[in-house]
Coordinates of C-alpha atoms and ligand atoms in Angstrom, one line a residue:
M4 CA 100.5 134.3 106.4
K5 CA 101.2 130.8 107.6
V6 CA 100.6 127.4 106.0
D7 CA 98.7 124.9 108.0
V8 CA 99.3 121.2 107.3
L9 CA 96.9 118.3 107.8
L10 CA 98.4 114.8 107.8
G11 CA 97.7 111.2 108.8
L12 CA 99.3 109.9 112.0
Q13 CA 98.8 106.2 111.5
W14 CA 99.0 103.9 108.4
G15 CA 96.8 106.1 106.1
D16 CA 93.1 106.2 105.5
E17 CA 92.5 108.2 108.7
G18 CA 89.9 110.3 107.0
K19 CA 92.1 113.1 105.7
G20 CA 89.9 113.8 102.7
K21 CA 86.8 114.3 104.8
V22 CA 88.5 116.8 107.2
V23 CA 90.3 118.8 104.4
D24 CA 86.8 119.3 102.8
V25 CA 85.4 120.4 106.2
L26 CA 88.2 122.8 106.8
T27 CA 88.5 124.2 103.3
P28 CA 86.0 127.1 103.8
K29 CA 88.6 128.6 106.2
Y30 CA 91.3 128.6 103.6
D31 CA 92.0 130.2 100.2
V32 CA 94.2 127.5 98.9
V33 CA 94.4 123.7 99.3
A34 CA 97.6 121.9 98.2
R35 CA 98.7 118.3 97.9
F36 CA 102.4 117.9 98.6
Q37 CA 103.4 114.2 98.2
G38 CA 102.1 110.8 97.2
G39 CA 100.0 110.2 94.1
P40 CA 97.1 108.0 93.1
N41 CA 98.1 105.5 95.8
A42 CA 95.9 107.8 97.9
G43 CA 92.2 107.4 98.1
H44 CA 90.5 110.3 100.0
T45 CA 86.8 109.9 100.5
L46 CA 84.4 112.8 101.0
E47 CA 80.6 112.5 101.6
F48 CA 78.1 115.3 101.5
E49 CA 74.5 115.8 100.3
G50 CA 74.1 112.1 99.9
Q51 CA 77.0 111.9 97.4
K52 CA 80.3 110.1 97.9
Y53 CA 83.6 111.0 96.0
V54 CA 87.0 109.4 96.1
L55 CA 89.9 111.6 95.2
R56 CA 93.3 110.2 94.3
S57 CA 95.5 113.0 93.0
I58 CA 93.2 116.0 93.1
P59 CA 93.2 118.0 96.4
S60 CA 90.1 117.6 98.6
G61 CA 89.4 121.3 98.5
I62 CA 87.9 121.0 95.1
F63 CA 84.3 120.9 96.2
Q64 CA 84.2 124.0 98.4
G65 CA 83.7 127.1 96.2
N66 CA 86.3 128.8 94.1
K67 CA 89.4 127.9 96.0
V68 CA 92.8 127.4 94.4
N69 CA 93.8 123.8 94.5
I70 CA 97.4 122.9 93.8
I71 CA 99.2 119.7 93.0
G72 CA 102.7 120.4 94.3
N73 CA 106.1 119.4 93.1
G74 CA 106.3 116.6 95.6
V75 CA 103.4 114.7 94.1
V76 CA 103.7 112.0 91.4
L77 CA 101.0 112.2 88.8
D78 CA 99.6 109.5 86.5
P79 CA 98.0 111.3 83.5
A80 CA 95.7 108.4 82.7
L81 CA 94.3 108.1 86.2
F82 CA 94.2 111.9 86.5
K83 CA 92.1 112.1 83.4
A84 CA 89.7 109.5 84.7
E85 CA 89.4 111.3 88.0
A86 CA 89.1 114.8 86.6
E87 CA 86.5 113.7 83.9
A88 CA 84.4 112.0 86.6
L89 CA 84.4 115.2 88.7
E90 CA 83.5 117.4 85.7
A91 CA 80.7 115.0 84.8
S92 CA 79.3 115.3 88.3
G93 CA 79.1 119.0 88.0
H94 CA 82.4 120.0 89.6
P95 CA 84.5 121.9 87.1
L96 CA 88.2 122.1 87.9
K97 CA 90.1 123.5 84.9
E98 CA 90.3 127.0 86.4
R99 CA 90.7 125.9 90.0
L100 CA 93.4 123.3 89.7
H101 CA 97.0 124.2 89.2
I102 CA 99.7 121.6 88.6
S103 CA 103.4 122.0 89.4
K104 CA 105.7 121.7 86.5
K105 CA 108.1 120.0 88.8
A106 CA 105.7 117.1 89.8
H107 CA 107.0 113.8 88.4
L108 CA 105.0 111.8 85.9
I109 CA 104.2 108.1 86.6
L110 CA 104.9 106.3 83.3
P111 CA 103.1 103.2 82.2
T112 CA 106.4 101.3 82.7
H113 CA 106.6 102.5 86.3
R114 CA 103.4 100.7 87.0
I115 CA 104.8 97.5 85.4
L116 CA 108.0 97.9 87.3
D117 CA 106.0 98.2 90.6
A118 CA 104.4 94.9 89.8
A119 CA 107.7 93.3 88.7
Y120 CA 109.5 94.4 91.9
E121 CA 106.7 93.1 94.1
A122 CA 106.7 89.8 92.3
A123 CA 110.4 89.5 92.7
K124 CA 110.1 90.1 96.5
G125 CA 107.8 87.1 96.8
D126 CA 106.6 86.7 100.5
A127 CA 108.5 89.8 101.4
K128 CA 106.4 92.0 99.1
V129 CA 105.3 95.4 100.4
G130 CA 101.7 95.0 99.2
T131 CA 101.9 98.3 97.3
T132 CA 98.9 99.8 95.6
G133 CA 100.4 98.9 92.2
K134 CA 100.3 102.5 91.0
G135 CA 104.0 102.8 90.2
I136 CA 104.8 105.0 93.2
G137 CA 108.1 103.5 94.3
P138 CA 109.6 103.3 90.8
T139 CA 108.6 106.9 90.0
Y140 CA 110.1 108.3 93.1
T141 CA 113.2 106.1 92.5
D142 CA 113.6 107.7 89.1
K143 CA 113.2 111.2 90.6
V144 CA 115.9 110.6 93.2
S145 CA 118.2 108.9 90.7
R146 CA 117.7 111.9 88.4
N147 CA 116.0 110.0 85.6
G148 CA 112.5 111.2 86.0
V149 CA 110.1 112.8 83.6
R150 CA 108.3 115.9 84.9
V151 CA 105.0 117.6 84.1
G152 CA 107.0 120.5 82.7
D153 CA 108.7 118.2 80.3
I154 CA 105.3 117.7 78.5
L155 CA 106.1 121.2 77.0
H156 CA 109.7 120.5 76.0
N157 CA 111.2 117.5 74.0
F158 CA 108.6 115.3 75.6
E159 CA 108.7 112.4 73.1
Q160 CA 112.5 112.1 73.5
K161 CA 112.4 112.1 77.2
Y162 CA 109.6 109.6 77.4
A163 CA 111.3 107.3 74.9
A164 CA 114.5 107.4 76.9
A165 CA 112.8 106.6 80.2
K166 CA 110.7 103.9 78.6
A167 CA 113.7 102.2 77.0
R168 CA 115.6 102.1 80.3
H169 CA 112.6 100.6 82.0
E170 CA 112.2 98.0 79.3
Q171 CA 115.8 96.9 79.8
I172 CA 115.2 96.5 83.5
L173 CA 112.0 94.5 82.9
K174 CA 113.9 92.3 80.4
S175 CA 116.6 91.6 83.0
L176 CA 113.8 90.6 85.5
N177 CA 112.3 88.3 82.8
Y178 CA 109.0 90.0 83.5
E179 CA 106.3 89.5 80.9
Y180 CA 104.0 92.4 80.3
D181 CA 101.8 94.1 77.7
L182 CA 102.2 97.9 77.5
T183 CA 99.7 98.6 74.7
E184 CA 96.5 99.5 76.6
L185 CA 98.3 101.2 79.4
E186 CA 100.4 103.3 77.1
K187 CA 97.4 104.3 74.9
A188 CA 95.4 105.5 78.0
W189 CA 98.5 107.3 79.3
L190 CA 99.2 109.2 76.1
E191 CA 95.6 110.3 76.0
G192 CA 96.1 111.4 79.6
I193 CA 99.1 113.5 78.5
E194 CA 97.0 115.3 75.8
Y195 CA 94.2 115.8 78.4
L196 CA 96.7 117.3 80.9
K197 CA 97.7 120.0 78.5
Q198 CA 94.5 122.0 79.1
F199 CA 95.4 122.6 82.8
H200 CA 97.5 125.4 84.3
F201 CA 101.0 124.2 84.7
V202 CA 102.6 126.4 87.4
D203 CA 105.8 127.0 89.3
S204 CA 103.9 126.1 92.5
E205 CA 106.7 127.3 94.8
H206 CA 106.4 130.8 93.3
E207 CA 102.6 130.7 93.3
I208 CA 102.2 129.6 96.9
N209 CA 104.7 132.1 98.2
N210 CA 103.1 134.9 96.2
L211 CA 99.7 133.9 97.5
L212 CA 101.1 134.0 101.1
K213 CA 102.5 137.4 100.5
D214 CA 99.1 138.5 99.4
G215 CA 97.7 137.4 102.7
K216 CA 96.0 134.2 101.4
S217 CA 95.8 131.2 103.7
V218 CA 96.9 127.7 102.6
L219 CA 96.0 124.2 103.8
C220 CA 98.4 121.4 102.8
E221 CA 96.8 118.0 102.5
G222 CA 98.9 115.0 103.3
A223 CA 98.5 111.6 101.8
Q224 CA 99.2 108.2 103.4
G225 CA 100.3 108.5 107.0
T226 CA 103.4 108.9 109.3
M227 CA 103.8 105.2 109.8
L228 CA 104.2 104.9 106.0
D229 CA 106.8 107.7 105.8
I230 CA 109.9 106.6 103.9
D231 CA 112.2 107.7 106.7
F232 CA 110.1 107.3 109.9
G233 CA 107.6 104.6 109.0
S234 CA 107.8 100.9 109.4
Y235 CA 110.5 100.5 106.8
P236 CA 110.6 98.8 104.3
F237 CA 106.8 98.4 104.5
V238 CA 106.2 102.1 103.7
T239 CA 105.5 104.3 100.7
S240 CA 108.3 106.1 98.9
S241 CA 107.7 109.7 100.0
N242 CA 108.0 111.8 103.1
T243 CA 104.5 111.9 104.5
V244 CA 105.5 113.9 107.5
C245 CA 105.1 117.6 108.0
A246 CA 108.5 118.4 106.6
G247 CA 107.2 116.9 103.3
A248 CA 105.0 119.9 102.9
C249 CA 108.1 122.2 102.8
T250 CA 109.9 120.1 100.2
G251 CA 106.8 119.1 98.3
L252 CA 105.5 122.7 97.8
G253 CA 108.5 125.0 98.3
V254 CA 107.3 126.4 101.6
A255 CA 109.9 127.4 104.1
P256 CA 109.8 125.7 107.5
N257 CA 109.2 129.0 109.4
R258 CA 106.0 129.3 107.3
I259 CA 104.4 126.3 108.9
G260 CA 101.5 127.2 111.2
E261 CA 99.1 124.7 112.7
V262 CA 99.9 121.0 112.2
Y263 CA 96.6 119.0 112.2
G264 CA 97.3 115.4 113.1
I265 CA 94.5 113.1 112.2
F266 CA 93.9 109.6 113.6
K267 CA 91.2 107.0 113.9
A268 CA 89.8 106.1 117.3
Y269 CA 91.3 102.7 116.6
C270 CA 93.9 101.7 114.0
T271 CA 94.0 100.1 110.5
R272 CA 96.6 99.2 108.0
V273 CA 96.4 97.9 104.4
G274 CA 99.2 96.0 102.7
A275 CA 101.9 94.1 104.4
G276 CA 104.1 95.0 107.4
P277 CA 104.2 95.1 111.1
F278 CA 101.1 96.3 113.1
P279 CA 101.7 95.6 116.8
S280 CA 98.1 96.3 118.0
E281 CA 96.5 94.3 115.1
L282 CA 93.5 92.1 116.2
F283 CA 93.0 88.7 114.6
D284 CA 89.8 87.9 116.4
E285 CA 86.1 88.8 116.3
T286 CA 86.8 92.2 117.8
G287 CA 89.0 93.0 114.8
D288 CA 86.4 91.7 112.4
K289 CA 83.7 93.8 114.2
I290 CA 85.8 97.0 113.9
G291 CA 86.4 96.2 110.2
A292 CA 82.7 95.6 109.5
L293 CA 81.4 98.6 111.4
G294 CA 84.1 100.9 110.0
H295 CA 83.7 99.5 106.4
E296 CA 87.4 99.0 106.4
F297 CA 88.1 98.3 102.7
G298 CA 90.6 100.3 100.7
A299 CA 89.1 103.3 98.8
V300 CA 91.5 102.6 95.9
T301 CA 92.2 98.9 95.8
G302 CA 89.1 97.6 97.7
R303 CA 91.5 95.5 99.8
K304 CA 90.4 94.5 103.3
R305 CA 92.1 96.7 105.8
R306 CA 93.7 95.1 108.9
C307 CA 92.2 96.4 112.1
G308 CA 93.3 96.8 115.7
W309 CA 93.2 99.0 118.8
I310 CA 94.7 102.5 118.8
D311 CA 98.5 102.4 119.2
L312 CA 99.6 105.3 121.4
V313 CA 103.3 104.4 121.3
A314 CA 103.2 104.9 117.5
L315 CA 100.9 107.9 117.8
K316 CA 103.2 109.7 120.3
Y317 CA 106.0 109.2 117.8
S318 CA 104.0 110.6 115.0
V319 CA 103.0 113.6 117.1
M320 CA 106.7 114.2 117.8
V321 CA 108.1 113.9 114.3
N322 CA 105.3 116.1 112.9
G323 CA 105.2 118.7 115.6
V324 CA 101.4 118.2 115.8
T325 CA 99.6 121.2 117.4
R326 CA 96.0 120.0 117.0
L327 CA 94.6 116.5 117.0
I328 CA 91.6 115.3 115.1
M329 CA 89.9 112.0 116.0
M330 CA 88.0 110.1 113.3
K331 CA 85.5 107.3 113.2
S332 CA 84.6 107.6 116.9
D333 CA 81.1 106.1 116.0
V334 CA 82.7 102.8 115.0
L335 CA 83.4 102.1 118.6
D336 CA 79.9 103.0 119.8
T337 CA 78.8 99.5 120.7
F338 CA 81.9 98.2 122.5
D339 CA 81.8 97.4 126.2
T340 CA 85.5 98.0 126.6
I341 CA 87.9 100.0 124.5
K342 CA 91.6 99.2 124.6
A343 CA 94.6 101.4 123.9
C344 CA 98.1 100.2 123.4
V345 CA 100.2 102.3 125.9
A346 CA 103.5 100.4 125.7
Y347 CA 105.3 97.6 123.8
K348 CA 106.8 94.6 125.4
V349 CA 110.1 93.8 123.5
N350 CA 112.1 90.8 124.7
G351 CA 110.2 90.9 128.0
E352 CA 111.0 94.5 128.6
E353 CA 108.3 97.2 128.6
I354 CA 109.1 100.3 126.5
D355 CA 106.9 103.3 125.9
Y356 CA 108.9 104.7 122.9
F357 CA 108.7 103.7 119.2
P358 CA 111.8 101.5 118.6
Y359 CA 114.0 101.2 115.5
D360 CA 112.3 98.0 114.4
I361 CA 108.8 96.7 115.1
T362 CA 108.9 93.8 112.7
E363 CA 109.1 91.1 115.2
G364 CA 108.7 90.3 118.9
V365 CA 106.7 93.4 119.8
E366 CA 103.7 92.7 122.1
P367 CA 101.2 95.5 122.8
V368 CA 100.5 96.4 126.5
Y369 CA 97.0 97.7 126.8
A370 CA 95.1 100.1 129.0
E371 CA 91.3 99.4 129.2
L372 CA 88.6 102.0 129.2
P373 CA 84.9 101.6 129.5
G374 CA 83.0 102.0 126.2
W375 CA 80.4 104.8 125.8
K376 CA 77.6 102.5 124.4
T377 CA 75.9 105.5 122.8
D378 CA 75.0 106.3 119.2
M379 CA 77.3 109.2 118.4
T380 CA 76.3 109.6 114.8
K381 CA 73.6 112.3 115.3
M382 CA 75.5 114.4 117.8
Q383 CA 76.0 118.1 117.0
S384 CA 78.1 119.4 119.8
E385 CA 80.5 118.2 122.4
D386 CA 77.9 119.0 125.1
E387 CA 76.2 115.8 124.1
F388 CA 79.2 113.6 124.5
P389 CA 78.7 110.8 127.1
E390 CA 81.0 110.8 130.1
E391 CA 82.9 107.7 129.0
F392 CA 83.6 109.3 125.6
N393 CA 85.0 112.4 127.3
A394 CA 87.1 110.1 129.5
Y395 CA 88.5 108.5 126.4
L396 CA 89.3 111.9 124.9
T397 CA 91.0 113.0 128.1
F398 CA 93.0 109.8 128.3
L399 CA 94.3 110.2 124.8
E400 CA 95.1 113.9 125.3
E401 CA 97.1 113.1 128.4
Q402 CA 99.0 110.4 126.7
L403 CA 99.7 112.4 123.5
G404 CA 100.2 115.9 125.1
V405 CA 98.1 117.6 122.5
Q406 CA 94.4 118.7 122.5
I407 CA 91.8 116.9 120.3
K408 CA 90.1 119.8 118.5
I409 CA 87.8 118.0 116.1
V410 CA 85.9 114.7 116.6
S411 CA 84.3 113.0 113.6
V412 CA 81.2 110.8 114.3
G413 CA 80.3 109.7 110.8
P414 CA 81.5 109.9 107.2
D415 CA 79.3 112.9 106.2
R416 CA 80.7 116.4 106.1
A417 CA 78.0 117.3 108.7
Q418 CA 79.1 114.6 111.2
T419 CA 82.0 116.7 112.4
I420 CA 82.2 118.3 115.9
E421 CA 84.6 121.1 116.8
R422 CA 85.6 121.2 120.4
Y423 CA 86.0 124.5 122.1
T424 CA 88.8 123.6 124.4
E425 CA 91.0 126.3 125.8
E426 CA 94.4 126.8 124.2
Ligands
LIG997 P1 91.9 109.2 103.8 O1 92.7 108.4 102.8 O2 92.6 109.5 105.0 O3 91.2 110.4 103.2 O4 90.7 108.2 104.3 P2 89.8 107.2 103.4 O5 88.9 108.0 102.6 O6 90.7 106.2 102.7 O7 89.1 106.3 104.5 C1 88.3 106.8 105.5 C2 86.9 106.2 105.4 O8 86.2 106.4 106.6 C3 86.1 106.7 104.3 O9 85.3 105.7 103.8 C4 85.3 107.8 104.9 O10 84.0 108.0 104.3 C5 85.0 107.2 106.3 N1 84.9 108.1 107.4 C6 85.5 109.3 107.6 N2 85.2 109.8 108.8 C7 84.4 108.9 109.4 C8 83.7 108.8 110.7 O11 83.9 109.7 111.5 N3 82.9 107.7 110.9 C9 82.8 106.8 110.0 N4 82.0 105.7 110.3 N5 83.3 106.8 108.8 C10 84.2 107.8 108.5
LIG998 P1 95.7 107.5 101.8 O1 96.3 108.8 101.3 C1 96.7 103.5 103.2 C2 100.3 101.6 101.5 C3 100.1 100.4 100.6 C4 101.4 99.7 100.9 C5 102.4 100.8 101.1 C6 103.3 101.1 99.8 O2 94.4 107.1 101.2 O3 95.8 107.4 103.3 P2 102.7 102.4 97.5 O4 101.7 102.0 96.5 O5 102.6 103.7 98.1 O6 104.1 102.1 97.1 O7 102.4 101.3 98.7 O8 101.7 102.0 101.4 N1 99.6 102.8 101.1 C7 98.5 103.3 101.7 N2 97.8 102.8 102.8 N3 96.3 104.6 102.6 C8 97.0 105.2 101.6 O9 96.8 106.5 101.2 C9 98.1 104.5 101.1 N4 99.0 104.7 100.1 C10 99.9 103.7 100.1 O10 99.0 99.7 101.0 O11 101.3 99.0 102.1
LIG999 MG1 92.6 106.5 101.8

């Protein structure tokens, strides 16, 4: 069997949680492969709304196996809060959720270091989610991390050593902090974690594949936030691209099947960093208001702009996207004209490829298309799509060279339309 991967093609918050939930009935296993509680994946069904941070979005659809892979960084305190809320709302997870022993733990001091490094950067700060993501991955790569599996072996010693090292760094930065509450909640989280299945997820996934089970990998963040290919240094600290599913789960590259690339009909970004098609006018405000563009985790206002096809083409390329999914189409329902950035003007020269640096001097070049001026939210099938909407889809498919297989017309699970285009 193959492993399908679903990932964000923009700056995150494309709607990954919703679509993973929708696709889960077709799979036996759903697995997260990178990121951590910096993610906020929203799902809505039967009048309820849930936001998942570390737990895979397959958790609501029957008895599927949900795996937190080795590439994920896990905060026990936040995990406990998330898991307890799910249990309380009638969604048991103990039997269904497996956690890789090789996943790294976010320590309380990682969160403080995240804040300290951001403060030290001043105006150049990344605008992180403050969840300790960067410092935890830094410790992983510098071979100083503490892993989930360590909870079972010499844990106190390993934690104390890491904490002492972090405290030295914080001292050298003259950063004032109070660890008491954070550490208390974190240690409670460690105790709570012990009741879950800790697994060697690479063995588990490969055995499941051998048994003919199908696996969906759920990406977090988006390609433009990838540590290698995103708008560095305004990125997260993991590989959000498709290759991250291989390293974050122990799946071989030749096992990758479909790659679902998900994008909004427009574009958003939260936190600092370049965003060539950002709108600073009423149109941007209107998109933000209609799309309720506020962070699922931090509540921060998301910056809004038109779709950026230069960046999207690049994302399609580095991920090997085989199927596109367009989200939040309904947000553009009332616009007379829709714009799409088809090229960048850099130093007066027009380019249609994603350059090394988009930090400064990049101007968007737009194509304009007529809006569909139709309420899409109640539509059930593509037969109901207005002509202008179909024209927008065709335009995007021509530009990106990949078919759009799913269109989302509202936040609810039911507001999802599969297109029956020929392969
Ligand atoms: P994720 O991080 O990629 O899972 O996305 P988020 O959950 O952070 O943000 C997506 C937001 O858009 C959530 O509030 C969803 O409920 C909402 N959403 C998803 N699909 C649609 C859609 O098609 N239309 C509208 N209006 N909202 C949507
Ligand atoms: P989901 O999975 C949107 C952004 C932060 C910041 C940068 C680095 O919900 O799409 P970090 O805390 O990771 O060190 O922050 O990345 N960021 C996200 N933006 N959606 C996310 O996740 C994000 N996770 C991180 O805003 O700019
Ligand atoms: Mg999100």
